[in-house]
Structures are given as C-alpha cells and as structure tokens.
Short mmCIF file of C-alpha atoms and ligand atoms in Angstrom, two decimals:
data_model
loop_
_atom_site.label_atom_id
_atom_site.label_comp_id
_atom_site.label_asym_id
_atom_site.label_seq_id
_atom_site.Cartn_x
_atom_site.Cartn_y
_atom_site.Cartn_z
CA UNK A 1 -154.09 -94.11 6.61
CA UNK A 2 -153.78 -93.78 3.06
CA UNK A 3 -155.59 -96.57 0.68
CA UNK A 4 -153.60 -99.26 -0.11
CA UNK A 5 -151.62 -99.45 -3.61
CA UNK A 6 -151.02 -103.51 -4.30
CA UNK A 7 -147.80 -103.95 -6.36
CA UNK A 8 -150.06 -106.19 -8.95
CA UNK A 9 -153.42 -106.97 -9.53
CA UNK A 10 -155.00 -108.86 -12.80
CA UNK A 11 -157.34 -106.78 -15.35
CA UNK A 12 -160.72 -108.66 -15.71
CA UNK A 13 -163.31 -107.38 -17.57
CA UNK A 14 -166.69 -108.57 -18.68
CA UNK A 15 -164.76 -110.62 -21.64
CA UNK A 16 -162.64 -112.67 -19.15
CA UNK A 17 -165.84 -113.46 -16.73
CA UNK A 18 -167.69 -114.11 -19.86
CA UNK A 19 -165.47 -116.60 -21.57
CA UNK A 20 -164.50 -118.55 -18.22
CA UNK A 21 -168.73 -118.56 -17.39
CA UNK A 22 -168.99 -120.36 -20.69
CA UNK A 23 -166.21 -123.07 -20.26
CA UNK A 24 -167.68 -123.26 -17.32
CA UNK A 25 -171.05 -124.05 -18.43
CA UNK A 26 -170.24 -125.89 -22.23
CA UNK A 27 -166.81 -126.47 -22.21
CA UNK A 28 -167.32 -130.48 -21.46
CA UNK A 29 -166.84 -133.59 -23.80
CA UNK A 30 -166.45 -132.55 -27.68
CA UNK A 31 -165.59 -129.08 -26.53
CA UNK A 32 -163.46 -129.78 -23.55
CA UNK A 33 -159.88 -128.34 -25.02
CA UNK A 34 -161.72 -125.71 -27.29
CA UNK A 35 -160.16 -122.47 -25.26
CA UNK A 36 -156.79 -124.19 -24.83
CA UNK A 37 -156.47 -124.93 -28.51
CA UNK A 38 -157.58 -121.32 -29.27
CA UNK A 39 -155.08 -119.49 -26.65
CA UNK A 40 -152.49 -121.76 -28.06
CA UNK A 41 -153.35 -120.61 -31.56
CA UNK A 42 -153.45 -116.29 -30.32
CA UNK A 43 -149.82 -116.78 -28.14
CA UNK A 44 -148.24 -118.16 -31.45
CA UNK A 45 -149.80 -115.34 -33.83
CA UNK A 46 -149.00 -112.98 -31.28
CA UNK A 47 -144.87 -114.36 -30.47
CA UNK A 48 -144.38 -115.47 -34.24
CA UNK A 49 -143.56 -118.85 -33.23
CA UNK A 50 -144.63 -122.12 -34.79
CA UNK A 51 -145.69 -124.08 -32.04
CA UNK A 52 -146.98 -123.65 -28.63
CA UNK A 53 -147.89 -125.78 -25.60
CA UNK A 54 -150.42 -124.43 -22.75
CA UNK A 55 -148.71 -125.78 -19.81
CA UNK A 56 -150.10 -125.64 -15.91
CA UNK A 57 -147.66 -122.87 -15.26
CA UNK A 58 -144.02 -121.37 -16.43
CA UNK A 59 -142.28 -123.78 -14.16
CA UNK A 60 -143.69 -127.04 -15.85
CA UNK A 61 -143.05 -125.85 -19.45
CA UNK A 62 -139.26 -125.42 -18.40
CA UNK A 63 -139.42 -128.42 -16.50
CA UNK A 64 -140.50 -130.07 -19.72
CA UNK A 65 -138.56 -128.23 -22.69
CA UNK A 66 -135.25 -129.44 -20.46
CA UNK A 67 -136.20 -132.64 -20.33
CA UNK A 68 -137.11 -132.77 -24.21
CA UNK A 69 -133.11 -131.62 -24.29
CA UNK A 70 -132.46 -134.74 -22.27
CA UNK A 71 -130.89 -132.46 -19.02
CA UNK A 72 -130.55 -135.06 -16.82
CA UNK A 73 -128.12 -136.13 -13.62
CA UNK A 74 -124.03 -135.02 -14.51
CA UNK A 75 -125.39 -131.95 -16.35
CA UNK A 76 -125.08 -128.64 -16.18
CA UNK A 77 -127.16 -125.53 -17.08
CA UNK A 78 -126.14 -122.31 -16.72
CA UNK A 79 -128.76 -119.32 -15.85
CA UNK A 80 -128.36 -116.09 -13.93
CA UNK A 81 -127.99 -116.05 -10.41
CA UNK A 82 -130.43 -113.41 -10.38
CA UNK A 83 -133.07 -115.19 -10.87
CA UNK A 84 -136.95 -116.71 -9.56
CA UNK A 85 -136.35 -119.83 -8.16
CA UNK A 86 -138.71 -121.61 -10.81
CA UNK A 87 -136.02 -121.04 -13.09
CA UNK A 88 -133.71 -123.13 -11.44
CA UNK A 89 -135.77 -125.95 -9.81
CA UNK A 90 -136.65 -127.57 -12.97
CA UNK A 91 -132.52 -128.59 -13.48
CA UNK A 92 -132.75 -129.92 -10.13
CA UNK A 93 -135.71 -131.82 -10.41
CA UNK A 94 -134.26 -133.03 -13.63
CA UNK A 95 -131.20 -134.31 -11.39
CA UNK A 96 -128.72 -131.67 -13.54
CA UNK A 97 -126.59 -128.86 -11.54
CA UNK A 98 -127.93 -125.71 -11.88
CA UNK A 99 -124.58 -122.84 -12.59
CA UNK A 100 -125.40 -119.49 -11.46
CA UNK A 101 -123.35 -116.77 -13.12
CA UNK A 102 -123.12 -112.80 -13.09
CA UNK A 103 -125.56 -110.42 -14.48
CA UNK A 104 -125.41 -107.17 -16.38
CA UNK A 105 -125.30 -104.58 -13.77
CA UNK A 106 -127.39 -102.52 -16.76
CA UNK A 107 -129.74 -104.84 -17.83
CA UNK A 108 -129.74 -107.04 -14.94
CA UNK A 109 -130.08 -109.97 -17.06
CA UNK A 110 -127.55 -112.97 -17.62
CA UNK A 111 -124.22 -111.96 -18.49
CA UNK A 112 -122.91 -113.37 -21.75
CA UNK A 113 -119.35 -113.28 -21.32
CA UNK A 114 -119.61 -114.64 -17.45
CA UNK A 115 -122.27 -117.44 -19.55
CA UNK A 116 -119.75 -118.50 -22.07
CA UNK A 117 -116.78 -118.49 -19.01
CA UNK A 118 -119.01 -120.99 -16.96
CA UNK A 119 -119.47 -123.48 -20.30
CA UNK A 120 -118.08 -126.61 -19.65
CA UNK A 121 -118.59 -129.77 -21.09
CA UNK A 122 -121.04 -131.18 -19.14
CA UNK A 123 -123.11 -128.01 -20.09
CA UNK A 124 -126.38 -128.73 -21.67
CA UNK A 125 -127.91 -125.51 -21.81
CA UNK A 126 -128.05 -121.45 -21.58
CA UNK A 127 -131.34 -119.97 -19.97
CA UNK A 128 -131.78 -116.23 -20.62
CA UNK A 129 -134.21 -114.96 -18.05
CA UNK A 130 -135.27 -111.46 -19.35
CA UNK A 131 -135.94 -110.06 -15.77
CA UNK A 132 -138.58 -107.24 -14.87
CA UNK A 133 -139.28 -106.86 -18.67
CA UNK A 134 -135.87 -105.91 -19.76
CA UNK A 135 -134.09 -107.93 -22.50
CA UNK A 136 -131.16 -110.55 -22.06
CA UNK A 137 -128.45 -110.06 -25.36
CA UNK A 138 -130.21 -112.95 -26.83
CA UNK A 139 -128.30 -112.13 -30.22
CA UNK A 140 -124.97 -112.49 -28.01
CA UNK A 141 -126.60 -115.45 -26.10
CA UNK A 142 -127.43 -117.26 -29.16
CA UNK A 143 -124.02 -116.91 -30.97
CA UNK A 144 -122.48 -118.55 -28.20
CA UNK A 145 -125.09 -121.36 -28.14
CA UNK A 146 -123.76 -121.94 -31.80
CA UNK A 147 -120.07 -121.83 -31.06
CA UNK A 148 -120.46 -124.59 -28.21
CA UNK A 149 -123.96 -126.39 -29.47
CA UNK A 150 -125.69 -125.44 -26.57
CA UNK A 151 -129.12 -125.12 -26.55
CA UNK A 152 -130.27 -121.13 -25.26
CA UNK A 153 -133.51 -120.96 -24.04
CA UNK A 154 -135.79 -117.80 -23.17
CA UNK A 155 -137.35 -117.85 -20.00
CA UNK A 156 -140.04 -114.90 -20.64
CA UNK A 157 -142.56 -115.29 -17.62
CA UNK A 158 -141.55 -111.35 -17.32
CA UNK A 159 -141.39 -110.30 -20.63
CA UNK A 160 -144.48 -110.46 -22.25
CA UNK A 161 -144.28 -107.34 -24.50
CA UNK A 162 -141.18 -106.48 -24.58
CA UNK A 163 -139.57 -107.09 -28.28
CA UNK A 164 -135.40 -106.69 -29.66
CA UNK A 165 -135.03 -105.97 -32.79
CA UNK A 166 -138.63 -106.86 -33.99
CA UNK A 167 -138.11 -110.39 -32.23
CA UNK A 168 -140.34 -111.03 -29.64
CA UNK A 169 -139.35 -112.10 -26.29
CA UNK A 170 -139.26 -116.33 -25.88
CA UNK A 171 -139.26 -116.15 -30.11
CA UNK A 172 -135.88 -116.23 -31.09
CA UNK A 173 -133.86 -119.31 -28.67
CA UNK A 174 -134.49 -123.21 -29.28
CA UNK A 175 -137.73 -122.66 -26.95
CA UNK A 176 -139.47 -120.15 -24.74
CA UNK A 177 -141.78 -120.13 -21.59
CA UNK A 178 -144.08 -118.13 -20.67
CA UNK A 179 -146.34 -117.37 -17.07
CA UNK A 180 -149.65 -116.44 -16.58
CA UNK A 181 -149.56 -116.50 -12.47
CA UNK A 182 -151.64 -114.00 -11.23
CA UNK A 183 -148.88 -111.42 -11.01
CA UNK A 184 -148.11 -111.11 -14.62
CA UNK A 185 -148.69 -109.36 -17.23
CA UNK A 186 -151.69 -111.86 -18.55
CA UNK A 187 -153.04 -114.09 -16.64
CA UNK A 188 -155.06 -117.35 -16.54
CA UNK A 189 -154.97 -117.83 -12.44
CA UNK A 190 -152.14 -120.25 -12.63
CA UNK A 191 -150.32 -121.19 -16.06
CA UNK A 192 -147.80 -121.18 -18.60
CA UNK A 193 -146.99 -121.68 -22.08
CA UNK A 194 -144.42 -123.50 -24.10
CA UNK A 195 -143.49 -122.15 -27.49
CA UNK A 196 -140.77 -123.17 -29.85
CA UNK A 197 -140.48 -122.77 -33.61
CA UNK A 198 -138.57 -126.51 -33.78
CA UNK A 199 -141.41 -129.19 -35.05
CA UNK A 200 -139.46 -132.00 -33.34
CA UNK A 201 -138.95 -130.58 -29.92
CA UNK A 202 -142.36 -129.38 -30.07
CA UNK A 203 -143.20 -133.03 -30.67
CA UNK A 204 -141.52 -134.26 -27.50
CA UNK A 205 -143.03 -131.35 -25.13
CA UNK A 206 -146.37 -132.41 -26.81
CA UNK A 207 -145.70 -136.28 -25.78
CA UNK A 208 -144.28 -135.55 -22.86
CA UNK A 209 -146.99 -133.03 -21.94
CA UNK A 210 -149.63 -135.70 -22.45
CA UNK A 211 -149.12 -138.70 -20.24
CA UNK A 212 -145.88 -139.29 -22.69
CA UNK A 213 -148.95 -140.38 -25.01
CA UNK A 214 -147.29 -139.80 -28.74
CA UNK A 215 -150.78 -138.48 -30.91
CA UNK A 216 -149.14 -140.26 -33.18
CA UNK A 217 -150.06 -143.84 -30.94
CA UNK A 218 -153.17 -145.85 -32.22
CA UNK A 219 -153.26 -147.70 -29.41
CA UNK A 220 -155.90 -146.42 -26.69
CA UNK A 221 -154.06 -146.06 -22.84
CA UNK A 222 -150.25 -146.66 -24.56
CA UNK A 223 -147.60 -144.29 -23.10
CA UNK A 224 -144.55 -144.39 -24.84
CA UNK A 225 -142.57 -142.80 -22.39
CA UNK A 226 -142.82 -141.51 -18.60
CA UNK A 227 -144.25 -137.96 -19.68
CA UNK A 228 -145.73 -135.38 -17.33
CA UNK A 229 -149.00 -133.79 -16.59
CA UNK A 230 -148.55 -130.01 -16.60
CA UNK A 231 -151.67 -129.25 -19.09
CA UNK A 232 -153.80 -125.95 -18.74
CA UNK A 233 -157.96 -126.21 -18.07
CA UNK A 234 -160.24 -125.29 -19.96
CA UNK A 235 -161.31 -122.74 -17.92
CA UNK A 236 -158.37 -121.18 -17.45
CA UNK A 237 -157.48 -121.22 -21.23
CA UNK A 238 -160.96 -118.97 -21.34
CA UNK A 239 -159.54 -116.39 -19.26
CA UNK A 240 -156.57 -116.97 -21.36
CA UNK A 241 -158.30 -115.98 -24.56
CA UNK A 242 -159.93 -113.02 -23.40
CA UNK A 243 -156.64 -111.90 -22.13
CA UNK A 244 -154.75 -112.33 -25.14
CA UNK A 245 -157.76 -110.44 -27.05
CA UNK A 246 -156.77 -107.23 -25.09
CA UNK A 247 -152.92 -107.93 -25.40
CA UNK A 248 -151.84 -104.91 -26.74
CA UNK A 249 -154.21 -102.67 -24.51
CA UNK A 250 -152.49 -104.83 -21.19
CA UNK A 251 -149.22 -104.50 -22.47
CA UNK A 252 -149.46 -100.60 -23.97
CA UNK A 253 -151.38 -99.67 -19.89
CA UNK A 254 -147.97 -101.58 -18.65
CA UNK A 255 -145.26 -99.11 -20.61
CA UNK A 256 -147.81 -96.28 -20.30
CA UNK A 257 -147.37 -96.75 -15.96
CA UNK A 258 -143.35 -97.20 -16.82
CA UNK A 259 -143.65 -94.01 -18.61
CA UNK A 260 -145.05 -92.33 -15.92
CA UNK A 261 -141.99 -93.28 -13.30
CA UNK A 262 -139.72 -92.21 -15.40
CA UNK A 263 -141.68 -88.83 -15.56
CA UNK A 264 -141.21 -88.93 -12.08
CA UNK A 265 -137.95 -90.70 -11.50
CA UNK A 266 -135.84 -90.91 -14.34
CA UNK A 267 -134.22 -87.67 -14.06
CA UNK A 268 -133.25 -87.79 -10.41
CA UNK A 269 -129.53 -88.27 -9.99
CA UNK A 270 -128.77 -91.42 -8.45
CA UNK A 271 -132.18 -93.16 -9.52
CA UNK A 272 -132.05 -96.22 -12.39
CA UNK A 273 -135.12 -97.98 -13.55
CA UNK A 274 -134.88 -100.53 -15.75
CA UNK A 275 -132.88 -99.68 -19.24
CA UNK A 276 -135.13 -99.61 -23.08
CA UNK A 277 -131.57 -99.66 -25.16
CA UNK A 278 -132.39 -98.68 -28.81
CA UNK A 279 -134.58 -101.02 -31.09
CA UNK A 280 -136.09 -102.50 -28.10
CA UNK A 281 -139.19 -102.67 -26.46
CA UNK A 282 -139.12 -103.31 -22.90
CA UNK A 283 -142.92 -104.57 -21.61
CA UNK A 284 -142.35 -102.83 -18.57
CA UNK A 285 -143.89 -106.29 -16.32
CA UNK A 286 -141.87 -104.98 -13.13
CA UNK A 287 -140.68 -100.75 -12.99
CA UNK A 288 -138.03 -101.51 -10.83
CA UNK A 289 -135.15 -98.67 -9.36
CA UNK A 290 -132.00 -99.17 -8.75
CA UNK A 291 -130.80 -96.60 -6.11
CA UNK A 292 -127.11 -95.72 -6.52
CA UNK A 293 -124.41 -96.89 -3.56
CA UNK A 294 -123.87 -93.26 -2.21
CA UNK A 295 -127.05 -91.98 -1.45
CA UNK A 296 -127.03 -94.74 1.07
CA UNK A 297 -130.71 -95.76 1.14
CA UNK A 298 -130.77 -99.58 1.24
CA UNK A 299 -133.69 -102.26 0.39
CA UNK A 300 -134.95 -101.75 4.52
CA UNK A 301 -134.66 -98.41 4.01
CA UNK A 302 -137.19 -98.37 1.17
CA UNK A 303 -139.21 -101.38 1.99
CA UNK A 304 -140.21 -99.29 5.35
CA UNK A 305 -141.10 -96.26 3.41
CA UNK A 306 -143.97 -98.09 1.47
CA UNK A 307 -144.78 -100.46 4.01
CA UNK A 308 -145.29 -96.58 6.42
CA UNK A 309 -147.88 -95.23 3.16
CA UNK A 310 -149.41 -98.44 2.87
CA UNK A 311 -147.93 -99.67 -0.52
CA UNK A 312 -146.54 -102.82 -1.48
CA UNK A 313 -143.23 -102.88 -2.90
CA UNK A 314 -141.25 -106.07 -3.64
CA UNK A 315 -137.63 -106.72 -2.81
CA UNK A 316 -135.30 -107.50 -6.08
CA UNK A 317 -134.62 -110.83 -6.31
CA UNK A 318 -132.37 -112.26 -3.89
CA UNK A 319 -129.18 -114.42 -5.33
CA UNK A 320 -130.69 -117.91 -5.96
CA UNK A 321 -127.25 -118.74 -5.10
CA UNK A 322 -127.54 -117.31 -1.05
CA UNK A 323 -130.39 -119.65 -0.77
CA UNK A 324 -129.62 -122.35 1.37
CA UNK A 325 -129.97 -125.14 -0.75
CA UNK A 326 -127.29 -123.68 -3.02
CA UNK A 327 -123.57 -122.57 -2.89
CA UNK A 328 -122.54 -119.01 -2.25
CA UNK A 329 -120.81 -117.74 -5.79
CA UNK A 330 -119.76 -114.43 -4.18
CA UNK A 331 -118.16 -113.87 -7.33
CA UNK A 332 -121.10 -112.75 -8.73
CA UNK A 333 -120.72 -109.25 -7.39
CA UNK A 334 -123.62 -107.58 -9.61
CA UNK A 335 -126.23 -110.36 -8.54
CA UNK A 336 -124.89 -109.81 -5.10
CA UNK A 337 -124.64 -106.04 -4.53
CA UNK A 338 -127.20 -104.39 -6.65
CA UNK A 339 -130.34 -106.12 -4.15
CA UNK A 340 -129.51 -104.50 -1.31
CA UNK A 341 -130.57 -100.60 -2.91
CA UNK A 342 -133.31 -101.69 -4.88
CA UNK A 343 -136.88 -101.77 -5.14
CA UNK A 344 -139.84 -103.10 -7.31
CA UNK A 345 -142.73 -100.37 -8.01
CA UNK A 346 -146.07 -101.39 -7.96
CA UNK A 347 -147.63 -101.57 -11.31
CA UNK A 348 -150.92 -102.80 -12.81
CA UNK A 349 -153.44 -102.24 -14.98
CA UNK A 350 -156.02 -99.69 -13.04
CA UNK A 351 -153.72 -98.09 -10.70
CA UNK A 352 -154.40 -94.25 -10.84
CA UNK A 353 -151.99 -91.33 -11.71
CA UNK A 354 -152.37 -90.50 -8.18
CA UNK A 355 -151.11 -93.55 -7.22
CA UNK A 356 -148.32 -93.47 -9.15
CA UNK A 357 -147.54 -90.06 -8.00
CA UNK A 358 -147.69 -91.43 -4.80
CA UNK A 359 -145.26 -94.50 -4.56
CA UNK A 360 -142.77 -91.72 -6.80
CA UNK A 361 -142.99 -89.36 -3.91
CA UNK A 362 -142.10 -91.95 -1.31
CA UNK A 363 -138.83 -92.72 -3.84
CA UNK A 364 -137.93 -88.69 -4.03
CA UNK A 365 -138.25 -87.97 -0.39
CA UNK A 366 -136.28 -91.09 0.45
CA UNK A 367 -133.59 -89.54 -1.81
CA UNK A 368 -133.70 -85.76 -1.02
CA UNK A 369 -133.46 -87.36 2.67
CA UNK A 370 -130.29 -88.32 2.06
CA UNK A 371 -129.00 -86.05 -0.31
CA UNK A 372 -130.00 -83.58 3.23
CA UNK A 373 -128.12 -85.80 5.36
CA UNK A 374 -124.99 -86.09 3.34
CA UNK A 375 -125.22 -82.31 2.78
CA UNK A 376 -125.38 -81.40 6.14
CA UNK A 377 -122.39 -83.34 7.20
CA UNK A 378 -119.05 -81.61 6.95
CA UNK A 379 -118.64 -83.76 4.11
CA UNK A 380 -114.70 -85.33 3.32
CA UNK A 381 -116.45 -87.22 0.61
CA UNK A 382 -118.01 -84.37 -1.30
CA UNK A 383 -114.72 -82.31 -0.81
CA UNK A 384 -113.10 -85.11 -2.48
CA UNK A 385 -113.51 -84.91 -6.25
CA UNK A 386 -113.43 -81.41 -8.17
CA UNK A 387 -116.46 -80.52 -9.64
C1 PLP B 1 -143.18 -116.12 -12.45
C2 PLP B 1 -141.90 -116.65 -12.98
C3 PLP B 1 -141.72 -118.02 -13.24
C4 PLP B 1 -142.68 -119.08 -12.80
O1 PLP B 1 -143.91 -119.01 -13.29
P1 PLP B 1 -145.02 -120.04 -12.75
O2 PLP B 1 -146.09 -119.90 -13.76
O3 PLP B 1 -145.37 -119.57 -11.38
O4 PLP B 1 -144.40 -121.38 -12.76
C5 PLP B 1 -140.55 -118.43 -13.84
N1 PLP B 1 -139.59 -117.57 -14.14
C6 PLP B 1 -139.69 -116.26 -13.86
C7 PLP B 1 -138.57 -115.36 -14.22
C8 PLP B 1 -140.86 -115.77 -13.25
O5 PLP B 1 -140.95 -114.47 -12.96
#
C-alpha cells in the first residue's frame, strides 16, 4: 500500500512549539492577553485593515459582525449556496433567513447578478465567501451594497493570501472573517479573526466580544448588553504569532503546490482548477478540479480513485441548500451541477513533489480512462460536431 497523502496538515516548527511553551509557562495575570494583542496587531499589518478581533473561530466572528449589523428575526441575508455551513448558521442563530443564490460556474464564488436579483427589502446583508482561495467580484459585490445600502461582508476563512487588485482578501467589505481551524492555511488549533476598517462596528464586535462589557464602562462586572464569549487563548494566539511570522513562506509553499497541479493538470482537456483572473492573487487554500460533463467521471468516481492509493481527497461542497434543514433552490444550477465532477486535491505545507505527482496521476488516468472508453465506443457523439 502506498503511504498515505492527508489532504491538510498544519506547518509547526520550533517557533510555533516555542511561543505556545511560553504562554504556556508565563502567559498568566499581567501577561495573560499578550499573544492575542500581538496576533491581532500582525493580521491587521498584514490585511491593511484598521481593526481586528481574535475570535474562538471563523464562525463566532460572523456570528458577531451580523449581530453588530443588528440581523435579527424577519431578515434576510443573502450568501452563496455553495457554501460551509458556518457561513450560514450564524443568520440562523441570529433568527434571520439565510437566501442561497447561484455561483459563478468560473470562480465558483457568489454570483453578483443572481445576489442583487435575490435583494429584497428585508435584506440586511451580502456575504462573499471567496471559496478554495479564489476571489468573489468584491468590486461588483460592493457596488451593489451601495446601490441598495446593504452591508457586503467577506467571509475569507479560505482566502488567506489571495489578493484583487492589491486588496487583500476580508480588506475591502464593511468587515471580514477569518479561520485558523486546523485545516487552513494558518492555524491556531481552533480560531478566527474579525477585522474591519469601521471604528464603530469594531466597537460593537469589541463589546459584544467581551461579555457585552463596553471598555469604555468604569463600573467593575457591568454588561451593557447581552454580548458573547467567542475570545481566542492565549495559547493559541502564540501559535498564532509564530504563524503569522512565516506568512508569506505558508502562503508562497501554498501557490508553489497549486503551481505544481497545474504543471500537471492544467493543460489536460477537460480538467479546471480553480481560475487566477489577471491582477489577482489566488492563495491557493484548496487546488480543487473541476472535471468537465463529458468525460463522465463523477465525484464517486474520483473519490474511489484516491481512497484505492490511499489519499484523501475532499468532496466540493455540497449545496447548503440540499441540506435538510433548508429548502431545495434547484434553480441554482451551477451550485447544483458542478459537485457531482469535482474534487479537492490535497495540499499542505510538506507534502513532497512525489506526492503531488502522485494524486495528479490518479486525476490523468481517471481521464485517459475515459477518454479510452468513449473512444472505443462507436461513438454518435464524437461523429456529431465537425472538427
Ligand atoms: C472553515 C470555514 C469557516 C468556519 O471556520 P471555523 O473557524 O471552523 O468557525 C467558515 N467559512 C468557510 C468558508 C470556511 O471554510
């Protein structure tokens, strides 16, 4: 049997073990939120944002940022139905209706136009997921947040890395949140980040992050509203910092494995992995293909493959809307078909050459198979179009 390739694993290096071994050991009393305040301080250098929040994970920064926005029961907020759940739970929790709308067969991310048809006005908000890595038209996005005042917000637990037009991802709408599960492209075990560049919604996710404890409150043990607690540890702030201290070498090792697929893959006809349009940087979280309908190899087809060579691969995300606590929007024919023939690659940080050679070979025999197949039939559909 052929060693096994895991689809992620974190980097940690002397610096991480180091840093969480002395939070561990000193980070008490006076010095109890020194690594949080100091990751907080590298994610906004790094995004260009004024303000961020380390939260207990992606889903409680959302959670929170919404309910800054007041989302609450009667509302509406529209995301992609393409989606991870933790996108969506949040506007339930929150007692809002979460709308699930078409993606981009391209970029796989939230259509605008099928965003700005869904707008009603009980709508209180956009979220762009930017899914594997790739970028949602933000610039698009945001214009129609301006036309309707609706808030657009960047849900970026994918994208650390990738950057449009000089913008960081979860930089440029009204806030951003961010993931550091252990799947992603920096990690601190579990958590999140909020970030926003608005000084008074920052105030209320800082409140509300607290306890609802304003800092601004003299009084010792005084709420001033019913707040959450989603706040990061100490010692996972530590592994935080030494994370975000070897950004660009975790994000650069990220692109530099997409690179390689599309060495491998790119060029086969019938193969997509996920788009880089021009003046964008695409951090590469998730190399996903996207087979095309008439080679005929679906998800089980693939999944089988890997699971045969001992690789993980991951299944593309599944409509939110099929799940069972939702409605079917069958409309969304992108969100619906494109599943069903594709794949997520493995992809992390010391993964060899060999093993991406490996999971690439598994994709091109799949594909030659059934180029084989539909070459040995006596074809009507190949007869069928002039070459
Ligand atoms: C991972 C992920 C989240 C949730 O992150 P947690 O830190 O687990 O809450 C949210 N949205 C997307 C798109 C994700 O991939």
């Amino acid at each position: 049997m052929n060693a096994r390739i895991l689809y992620t694993k974190p980097s940690i290096t002397a610096l991480e073990v180091q840093y969480a071994t002395d939070a561990a050991a000193n980070g008490w009393g006076p010095q109890c939120y020194d690594y949080i305040i100091r990751l907080e301080s590298q994610f906004r250098e790094h995004l260009g944002t004024r303000f961020a929040i380390a939260t207990s994970s992606c889903t409680g920064a959302t959670h929170m940022g919404l309910a800054a926005l007041g989302v609450g029961p009667g509302d509406e907020v529209i995301l992609a139905d393409t989606n991870w759940i933790a996108t969506a739970a949040p506007v339930t929790h929150l007692g809002a209706t979460p709308v699930f709308v078409d993606i981009d067969p391209v970029s796989w991310c939230i259509d605008p136009e099928a965003a700005e048809r869904a707008i009603t006005p009980r709508t209180k908000a956009i979220i762009a997921t930017h899914i594997y890595g790739n970028l949602a038209d933000i610039d698009a996005l945001m214009d129609i947040g301006k036309r309707y005042g609706i808030a657009v917000i960047e849900d970026s637990a994918e994208a650390l890395g990738s950057v449009t037009h000089g913008r960081r991802a979860g930089s440029v709408g009204l806030f951003g949140t961010f993931s550091f599960h252990g799947t992603k492209t920096i990690t601190t075990g579990e958590g999140g980040m909020f970030v926003t560049s608005d000084e008074a919604l920052y105030e209320k996710v800082l409140m509300l992050s607290n306890h609802g404890r304003s800092r601004h409150q003299m009084k010792q043990f005084w709420p001033d509203a019913v707040g959450f607690k989603y706040k990061m540890p100490n010692i996972a702030a530590a592994l935080g910092c030494a994370q975000m201290e070897r950004i660009e070498e975790l994000t650069a090792r990220k692109r530099e494995i997409f690179a390689r697929y599309r060495t491998y893959l790119a060029g086969i006809d019938g193969i997509s992995l996920n788009p880089e349009p021009l003046g964008t940087v695409n951090g590469a979280w998730m190399p996903t293909a996207v087979l095309a309908p008439e080679l005929g190899i679906s998800r089980e087809d693939m999944m089988a493959a890997f699971t045969a060579d001992n690789i993980d691969a991951r299944v593309f995300f599944y409509p939110l809307s099929s799940l069972p606590m939702f409605t079917p929007q069958l409309e969304n024919v992108h969100a619906y078909d494109i599943p069903g023939r594709a794949i997520n690659l493995p992809s992390y940080h010391d993964m060899s050459e060999d093993d991406i050679a490996r999971v690439s070979g598994i994709m091109l025999a799949l594909v030659s198979k059934a180029r084989e197949a539909a070459s040995s039939l006596p074809s009507k559909r190949r007869g069928k179009r002039p070459a």
